[in-house]
Coordinates of C-alpha atoms and ligand atoms in Angstrom, one line a residue:
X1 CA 22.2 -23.5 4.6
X2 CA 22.0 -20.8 2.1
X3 CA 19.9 -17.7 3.4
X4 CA 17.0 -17.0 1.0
X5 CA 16.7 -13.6 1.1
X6 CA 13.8 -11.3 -0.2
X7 CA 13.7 -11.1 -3.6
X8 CA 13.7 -6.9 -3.7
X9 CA 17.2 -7.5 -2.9
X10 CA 17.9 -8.7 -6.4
X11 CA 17.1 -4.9 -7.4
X12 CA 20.0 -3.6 -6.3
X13 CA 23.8 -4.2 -6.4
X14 CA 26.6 -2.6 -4.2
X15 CA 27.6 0.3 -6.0
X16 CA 30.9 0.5 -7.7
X17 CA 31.7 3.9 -5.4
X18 CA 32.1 1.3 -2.5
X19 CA 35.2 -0.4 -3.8
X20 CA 36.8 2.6 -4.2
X21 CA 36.2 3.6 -1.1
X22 CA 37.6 0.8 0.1
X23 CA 41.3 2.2 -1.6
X24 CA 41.1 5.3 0.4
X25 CA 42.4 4.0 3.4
X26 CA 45.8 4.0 1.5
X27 CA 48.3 6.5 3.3
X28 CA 48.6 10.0 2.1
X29 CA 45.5 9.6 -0.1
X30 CA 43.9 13.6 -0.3
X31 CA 40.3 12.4 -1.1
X32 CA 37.6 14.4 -3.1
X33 CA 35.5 11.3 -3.0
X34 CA 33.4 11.7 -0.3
X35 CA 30.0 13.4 0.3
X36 CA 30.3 14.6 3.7
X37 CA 31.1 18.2 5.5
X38 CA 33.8 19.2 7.0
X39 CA 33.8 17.9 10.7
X40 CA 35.9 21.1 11.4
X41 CA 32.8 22.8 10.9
X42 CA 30.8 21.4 13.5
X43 CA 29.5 24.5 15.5
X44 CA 30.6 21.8 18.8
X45 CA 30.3 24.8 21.6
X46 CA 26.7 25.8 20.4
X47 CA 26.2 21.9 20.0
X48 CA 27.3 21.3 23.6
X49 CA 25.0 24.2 25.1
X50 CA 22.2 22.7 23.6
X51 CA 22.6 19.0 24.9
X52 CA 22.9 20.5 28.9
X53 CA 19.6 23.2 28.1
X54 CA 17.4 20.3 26.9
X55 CA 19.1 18.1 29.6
X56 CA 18.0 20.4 32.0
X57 CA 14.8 22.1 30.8
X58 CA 13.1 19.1 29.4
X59 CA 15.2 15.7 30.5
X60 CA 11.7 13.4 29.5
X61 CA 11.2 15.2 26.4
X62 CA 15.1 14.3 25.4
X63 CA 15.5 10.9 26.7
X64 CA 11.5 9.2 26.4
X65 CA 10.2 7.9 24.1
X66 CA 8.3 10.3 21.6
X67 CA 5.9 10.7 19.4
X68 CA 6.2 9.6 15.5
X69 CA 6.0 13.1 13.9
X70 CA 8.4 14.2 15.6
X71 CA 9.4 16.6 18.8
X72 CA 7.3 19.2 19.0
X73 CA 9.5 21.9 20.1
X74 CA 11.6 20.9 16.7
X75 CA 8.7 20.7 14.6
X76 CA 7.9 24.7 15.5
X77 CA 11.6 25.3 15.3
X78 CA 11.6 23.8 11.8
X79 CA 8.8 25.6 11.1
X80 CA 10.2 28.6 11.8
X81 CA 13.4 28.0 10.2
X82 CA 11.3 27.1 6.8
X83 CA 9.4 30.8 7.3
X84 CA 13.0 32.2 7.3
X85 CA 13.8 30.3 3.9
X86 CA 10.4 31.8 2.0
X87 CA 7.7 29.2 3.4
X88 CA 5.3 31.7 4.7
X89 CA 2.4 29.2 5.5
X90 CA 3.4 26.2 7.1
X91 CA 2.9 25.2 10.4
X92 CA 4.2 23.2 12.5
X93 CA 1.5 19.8 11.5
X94 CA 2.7 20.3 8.0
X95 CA 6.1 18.5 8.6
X96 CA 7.4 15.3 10.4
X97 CA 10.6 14.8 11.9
X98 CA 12.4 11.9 9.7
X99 CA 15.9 10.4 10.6
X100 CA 18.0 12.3 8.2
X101 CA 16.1 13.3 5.0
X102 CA 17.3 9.7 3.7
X103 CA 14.9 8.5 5.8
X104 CA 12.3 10.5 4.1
X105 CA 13.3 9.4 1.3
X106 CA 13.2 5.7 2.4
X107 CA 9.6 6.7 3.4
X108 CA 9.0 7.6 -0.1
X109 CA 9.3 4.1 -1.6
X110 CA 7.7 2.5 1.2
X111 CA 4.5 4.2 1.0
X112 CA 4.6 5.4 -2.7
X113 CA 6.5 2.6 -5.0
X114 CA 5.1 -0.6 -5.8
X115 CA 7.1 -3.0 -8.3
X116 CA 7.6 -1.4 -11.8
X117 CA 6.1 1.7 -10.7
X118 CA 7.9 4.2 -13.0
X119 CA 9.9 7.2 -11.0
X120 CA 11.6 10.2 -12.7
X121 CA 15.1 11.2 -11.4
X122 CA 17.5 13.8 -12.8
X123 CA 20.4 12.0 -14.6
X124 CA 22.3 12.2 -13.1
X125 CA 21.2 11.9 -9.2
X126 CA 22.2 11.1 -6.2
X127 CA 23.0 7.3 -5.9
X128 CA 21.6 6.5 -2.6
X129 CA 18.1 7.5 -3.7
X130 CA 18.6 5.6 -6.8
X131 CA 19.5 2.2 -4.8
X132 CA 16.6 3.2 -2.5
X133 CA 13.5 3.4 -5.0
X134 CA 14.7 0.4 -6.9
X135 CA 14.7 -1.9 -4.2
X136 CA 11.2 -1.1 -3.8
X137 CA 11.3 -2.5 -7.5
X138 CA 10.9 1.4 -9.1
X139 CA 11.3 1.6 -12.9
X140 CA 13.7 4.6 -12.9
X141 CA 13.6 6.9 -15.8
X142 CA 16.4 9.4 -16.1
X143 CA 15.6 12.8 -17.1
X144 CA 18.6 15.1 -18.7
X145 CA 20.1 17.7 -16.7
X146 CA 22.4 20.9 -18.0
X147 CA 24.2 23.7 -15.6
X148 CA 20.8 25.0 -15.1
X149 CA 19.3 21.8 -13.1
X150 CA 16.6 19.6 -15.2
X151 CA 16.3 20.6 -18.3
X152 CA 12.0 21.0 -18.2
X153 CA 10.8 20.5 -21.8
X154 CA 12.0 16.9 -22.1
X155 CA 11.1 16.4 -18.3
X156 CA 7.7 17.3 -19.4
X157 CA 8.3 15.1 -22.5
X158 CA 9.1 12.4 -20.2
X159 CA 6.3 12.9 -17.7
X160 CA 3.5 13.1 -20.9
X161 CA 4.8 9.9 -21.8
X162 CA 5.9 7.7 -18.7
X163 CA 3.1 9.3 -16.4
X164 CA 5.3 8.4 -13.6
X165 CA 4.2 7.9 -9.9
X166 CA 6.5 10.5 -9.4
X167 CA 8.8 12.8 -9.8
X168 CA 12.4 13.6 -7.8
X169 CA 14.3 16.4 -7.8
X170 CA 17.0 18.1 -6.1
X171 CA 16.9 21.5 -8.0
X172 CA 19.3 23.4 -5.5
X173 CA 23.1 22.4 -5.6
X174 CA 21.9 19.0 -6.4
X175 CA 24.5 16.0 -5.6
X176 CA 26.6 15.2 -7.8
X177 CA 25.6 18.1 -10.0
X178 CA 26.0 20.9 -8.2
X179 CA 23.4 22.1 -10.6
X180 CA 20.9 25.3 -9.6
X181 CA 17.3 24.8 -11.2
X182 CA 17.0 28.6 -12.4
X183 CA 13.7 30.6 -10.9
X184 CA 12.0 29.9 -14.6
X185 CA 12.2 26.2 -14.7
X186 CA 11.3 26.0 -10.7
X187 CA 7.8 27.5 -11.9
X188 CA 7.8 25.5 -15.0
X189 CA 8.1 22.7 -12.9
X190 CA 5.1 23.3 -10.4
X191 CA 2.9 24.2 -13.4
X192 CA 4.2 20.6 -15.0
X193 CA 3.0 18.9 -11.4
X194 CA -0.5 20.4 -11.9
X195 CA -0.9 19.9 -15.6
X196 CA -0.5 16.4 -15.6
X197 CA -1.0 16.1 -11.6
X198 CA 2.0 13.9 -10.7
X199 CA 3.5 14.6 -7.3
X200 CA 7.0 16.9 -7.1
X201 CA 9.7 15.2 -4.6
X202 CA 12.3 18.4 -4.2
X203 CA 15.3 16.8 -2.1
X204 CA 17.1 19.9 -0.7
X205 CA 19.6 19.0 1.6
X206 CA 22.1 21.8 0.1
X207 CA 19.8 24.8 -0.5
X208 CA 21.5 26.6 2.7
X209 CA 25.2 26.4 0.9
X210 CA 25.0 29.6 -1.2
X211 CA 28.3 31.4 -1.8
X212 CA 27.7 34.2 -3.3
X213 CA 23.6 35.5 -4.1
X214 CA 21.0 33.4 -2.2
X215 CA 19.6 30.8 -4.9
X216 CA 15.7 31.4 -6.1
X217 CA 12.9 30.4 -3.6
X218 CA 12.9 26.6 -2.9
X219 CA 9.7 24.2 -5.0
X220 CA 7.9 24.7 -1.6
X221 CA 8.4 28.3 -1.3
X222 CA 7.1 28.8 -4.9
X223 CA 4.7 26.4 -4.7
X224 CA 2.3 29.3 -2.4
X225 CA 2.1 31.2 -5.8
X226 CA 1.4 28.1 -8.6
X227 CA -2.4 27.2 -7.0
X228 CA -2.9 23.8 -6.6
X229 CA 0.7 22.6 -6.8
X230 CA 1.0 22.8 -3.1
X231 CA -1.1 19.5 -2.7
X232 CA 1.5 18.0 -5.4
X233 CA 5.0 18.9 -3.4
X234 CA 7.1 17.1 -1.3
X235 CA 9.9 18.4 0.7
X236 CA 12.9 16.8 2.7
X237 CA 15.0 19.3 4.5
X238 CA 18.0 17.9 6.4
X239 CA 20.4 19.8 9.1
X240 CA 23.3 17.2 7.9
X241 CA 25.5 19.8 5.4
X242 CA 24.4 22.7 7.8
X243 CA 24.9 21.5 11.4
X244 CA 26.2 17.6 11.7
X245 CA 25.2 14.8 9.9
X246 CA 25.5 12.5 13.1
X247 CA 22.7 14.0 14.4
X248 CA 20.3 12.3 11.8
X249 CA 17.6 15.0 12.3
X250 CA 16.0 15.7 8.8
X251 CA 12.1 16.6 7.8
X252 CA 9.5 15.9 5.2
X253 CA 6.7 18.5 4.2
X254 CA 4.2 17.5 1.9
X255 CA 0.2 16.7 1.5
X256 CA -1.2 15.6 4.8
X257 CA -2.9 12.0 3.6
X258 CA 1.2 11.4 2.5
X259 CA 2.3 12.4 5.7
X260 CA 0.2 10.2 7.8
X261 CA 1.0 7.3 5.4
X262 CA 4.5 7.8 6.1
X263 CA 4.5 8.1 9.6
X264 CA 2.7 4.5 9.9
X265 CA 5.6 3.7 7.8
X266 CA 8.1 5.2 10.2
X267 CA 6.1 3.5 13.3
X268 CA 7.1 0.5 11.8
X269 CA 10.4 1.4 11.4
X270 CA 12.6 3.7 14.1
X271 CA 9.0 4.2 16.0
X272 CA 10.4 7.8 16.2
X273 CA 13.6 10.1 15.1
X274 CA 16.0 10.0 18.6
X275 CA 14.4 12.3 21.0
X276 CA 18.0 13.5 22.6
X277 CA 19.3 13.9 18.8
X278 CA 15.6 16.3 18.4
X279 CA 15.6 17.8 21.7
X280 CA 19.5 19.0 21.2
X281 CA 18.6 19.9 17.5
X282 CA 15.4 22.4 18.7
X283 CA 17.3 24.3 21.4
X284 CA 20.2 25.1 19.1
X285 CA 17.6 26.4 16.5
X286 CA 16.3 28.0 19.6
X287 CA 19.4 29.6 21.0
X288 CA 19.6 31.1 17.4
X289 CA 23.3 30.1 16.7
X290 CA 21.9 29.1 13.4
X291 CA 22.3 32.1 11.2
X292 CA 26.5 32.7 12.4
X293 CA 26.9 29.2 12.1
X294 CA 25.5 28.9 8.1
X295 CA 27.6 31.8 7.4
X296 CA 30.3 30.3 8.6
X297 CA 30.2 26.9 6.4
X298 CA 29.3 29.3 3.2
X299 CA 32.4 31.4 3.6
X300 CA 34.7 28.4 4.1
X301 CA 32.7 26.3 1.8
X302 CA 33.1 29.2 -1.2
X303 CA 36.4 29.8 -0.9
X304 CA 37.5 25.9 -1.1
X305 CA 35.3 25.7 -4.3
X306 CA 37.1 28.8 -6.0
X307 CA 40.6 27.0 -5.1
X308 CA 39.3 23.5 -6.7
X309 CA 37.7 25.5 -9.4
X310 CA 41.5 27.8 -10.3
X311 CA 43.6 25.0 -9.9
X312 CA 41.1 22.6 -11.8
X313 CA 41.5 25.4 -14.9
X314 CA 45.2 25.7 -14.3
X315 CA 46.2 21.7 -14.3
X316 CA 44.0 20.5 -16.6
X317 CA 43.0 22.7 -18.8
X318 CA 41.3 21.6 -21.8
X319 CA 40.9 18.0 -20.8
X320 CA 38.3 19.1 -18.1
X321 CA 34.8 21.1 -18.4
X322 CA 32.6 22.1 -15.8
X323 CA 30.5 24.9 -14.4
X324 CA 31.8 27.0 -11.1
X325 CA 29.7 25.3 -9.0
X326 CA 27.6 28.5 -6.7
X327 CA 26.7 26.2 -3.7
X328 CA 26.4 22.9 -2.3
X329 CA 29.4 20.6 -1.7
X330 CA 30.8 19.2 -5.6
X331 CA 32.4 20.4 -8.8
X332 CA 30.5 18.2 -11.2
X333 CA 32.8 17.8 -14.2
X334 CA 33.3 16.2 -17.6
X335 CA 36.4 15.2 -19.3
X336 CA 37.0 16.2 -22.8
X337 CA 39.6 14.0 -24.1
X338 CA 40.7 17.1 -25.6
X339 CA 45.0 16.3 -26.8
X340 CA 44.3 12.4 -26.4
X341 CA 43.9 12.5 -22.6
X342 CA 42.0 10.3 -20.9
X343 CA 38.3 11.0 -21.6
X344 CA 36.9 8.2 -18.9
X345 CA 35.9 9.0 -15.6
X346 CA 36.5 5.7 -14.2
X347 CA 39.8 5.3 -15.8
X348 CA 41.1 8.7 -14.5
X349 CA 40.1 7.9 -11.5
X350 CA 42.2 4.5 -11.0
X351 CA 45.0 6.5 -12.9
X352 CA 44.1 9.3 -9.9
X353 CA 44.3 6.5 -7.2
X354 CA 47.8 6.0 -8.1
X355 CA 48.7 9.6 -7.9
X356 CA 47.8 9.8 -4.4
X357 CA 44.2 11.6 -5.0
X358 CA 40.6 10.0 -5.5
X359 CA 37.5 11.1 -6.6
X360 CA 34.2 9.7 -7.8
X361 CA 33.5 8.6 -11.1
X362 CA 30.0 10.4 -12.4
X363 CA 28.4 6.8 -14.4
X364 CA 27.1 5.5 -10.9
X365 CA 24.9 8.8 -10.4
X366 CA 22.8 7.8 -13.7
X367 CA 19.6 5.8 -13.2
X368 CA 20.3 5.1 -17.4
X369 CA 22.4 6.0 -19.9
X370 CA 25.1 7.3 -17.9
X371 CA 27.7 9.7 -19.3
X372 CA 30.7 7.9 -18.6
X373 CA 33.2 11.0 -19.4
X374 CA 31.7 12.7 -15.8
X375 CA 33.4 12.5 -12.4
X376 CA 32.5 14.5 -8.9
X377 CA 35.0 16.3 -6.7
X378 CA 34.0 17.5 -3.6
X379 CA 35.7 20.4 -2.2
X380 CA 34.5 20.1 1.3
X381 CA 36.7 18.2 3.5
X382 CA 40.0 19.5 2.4
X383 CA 41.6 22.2 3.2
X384 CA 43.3 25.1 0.2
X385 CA 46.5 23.4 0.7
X386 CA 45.3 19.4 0.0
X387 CA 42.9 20.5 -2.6
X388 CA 46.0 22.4 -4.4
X389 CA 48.3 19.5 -4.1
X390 CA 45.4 16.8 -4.6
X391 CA 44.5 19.0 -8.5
X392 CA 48.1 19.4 -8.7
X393 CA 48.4 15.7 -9.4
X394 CA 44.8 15.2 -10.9
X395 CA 47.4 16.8 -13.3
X396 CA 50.1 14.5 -13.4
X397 CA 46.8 12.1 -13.9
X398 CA 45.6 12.9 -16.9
Ligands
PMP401 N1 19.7 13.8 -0.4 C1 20.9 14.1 -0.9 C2 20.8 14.7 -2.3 C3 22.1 13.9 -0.3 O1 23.2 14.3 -0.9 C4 22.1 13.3 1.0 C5 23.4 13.1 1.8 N2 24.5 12.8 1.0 C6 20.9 13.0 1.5 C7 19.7 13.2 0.9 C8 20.8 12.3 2.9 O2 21.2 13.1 3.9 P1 20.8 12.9 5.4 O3 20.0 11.6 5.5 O4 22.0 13.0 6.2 O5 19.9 14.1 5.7

């Protein structure tokens, strides 16, 4: 008998980065495809100390069951990492504990989206969240978005017109654009949330992966000095890029009647993010391993973007265009065309394939109308060698 399944499910199909992934099991493949860090990164001693410490200090808090918002002990360590990043005032009540910021996000449909609710994104954005939002049946509307994040007069534009239920962002190193919001559009953008009161959802899973200046003050930091844009904010933070994605701990801040919404939501759901994965996360924030360990990723992180970003100029010149990325984890690029190459994203990359080297084509990223000359690289899993020889015959590709 056929399955009848719900009928949300018709909102969504697999996406076409799937099947690619499905080639890079090939031998000898170097891949730029993937969104992931570098598991040589994992800090795996400091890691270590903190399972045995909250083995041994607090063995119920790690391995009981715990409450929905979160551990505790995390929530104060998040806090405190959040007053590090610029957010003076928030306490530890202000947050919950989600499983991974995805799940925030997740939490964000469930309690926000009913069908054809209308949703700004940046076009482009990152796919998961677009899958996410329309199988809660979200309209998506795409706003445009230029090497200086969202471009905020025809997000305003858009917002005037669509009056959307909401707005998402991810104005730091955003995936796939790499894009920073600039410090003038991040207040144009609270002032926009309180002018025509529509809530802010700033996705910032990247903000930590700076490589050279720090990037402005997150939406939440700023939002202390826009009054009443506060009540209008939402913010997912994640320790995926920073410390290890397997942990799944990530957090939401945002208005208090949100976050007690959500957390039914999440009742339903996981009933709470892993305690061990929560305990082990707040004593290495504790043990203050953090700041060595973020250096770490930014130093190793820059220099493989510089390489991809040289030998990207030197291979394929003219056909390609892009700006240096400054952070985050992808050089977001556009092809040309320019001396009859190819000017196709998804054609370059099947010609890639055969090379020996994949990437991601950009048209999935966009919610509508998607520019189908863009493709993501991401510098983050291979070493200056692979990502010399994996440009070297993006090259021959072209
Ligand atoms: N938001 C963005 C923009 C991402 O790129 C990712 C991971 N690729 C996530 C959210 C989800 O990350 P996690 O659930 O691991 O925190």
């Amino acid at each position: 008998m056929p399955i009848s399944f719900a009928d949300r499910l018709n909102n969504v199909e697999t996406s076409a980065i799937r099947e690619l992934f499905k080639l890079l099991g090939k031998p000898g493949i170097i891949s730029f495809a993937g969104g992931f860090p570098d598991s040589a990164m994992f800090d795996v001693d400091g890691i270590r100390e903190a399972v045995n410490t909250a083995l041994s200090e607090e063995p119920g808090g790690a391995l009981q069951y715990g409450a929905t918002e979160g551990y505790q002990p995390l929530r104060e360590q998040i806090a405190s990492f959040m007053h590090g990043k610029g957010v003076k005032d928030l306490s530890p009540e202000q947050l919950i504990v989600t499983t991974g910021s995805q799940q925030g996000l997740d939490l964000l449909g469930k309690t926000l989206i009913s069908p054809g609710d209308k949703v700004i994104v940046e076009g482009p954005t990152f796919l998961a969240t677009i899958q996410c939002f329309r199988l809660y049946g979200a309209q998506l509307i795409s706003a445009p978005v230029d090497g200086n994040g969202v471009k905020t007069d025809e997000l305003e534009q858009l917002m005037a017109e669509h009056k959307p239920k909401f707005v998402y962002l991810i104005p730091t190193f955003g995936n796939p654009s790499g894009a920073l919001l600039n410090l003038e559009r991040r207040k144009a953008v609270l002032a926009m949330a309180v002018k025509h009161q529509t809530l802010i959802v700033e996705d910032d899973p990247y903000g930590d992966l700076y490589f050279g200046e720090a990037p402005p003050p997150s939406l939440l930091a700023l939002s202390a000095s826009v009054p009443g844009s506060r009540e209008l904010l939402v913010h997912c933070g994640s320790l995926s890029k920073v410390l290890s994605p397997g942990l799944r701990v990530g957090w939401m801040v945002g208005p208090a009647e949100l976050l007690s919404r959500a957390t039914m939501c999440k009742q339903f759901s996981d009933a709470h993010t892993s305690t061990f994965a929560q305990a082990t996360a707040a004593q290495y924030l504790k043990a203050g391993r953090m700041p060595a360990t973020l250096a770490k990723v930014r130093a190793v992180y820059a220099e493989r973007a510089a390489t991809m970003g040289r030998a990207l100029k030197r291979e394929l010149g003219d056909a390609i265009d892009f700006v240096p990325p400054q952070g985050g984890l992808f050089v977001w690029a556009r092809l040309t065309g320019a001396g009859g190459k190819v000017g196709d994203g998804a054609t370059f990359a099947q010609r890639a394939i055969e090379k020996g080297v994949a990437f991601v084509p950009g048209a999935p990223f966009y919610a509508a109308n998607p520019d189908l000359s863009t493709l993501r690289l991401s510098f983050a899993t291979a070493g200056l060698e692979k990502i010399e020889e994996g440009v070297g015959r993006l090259g021959e590709a072209i």
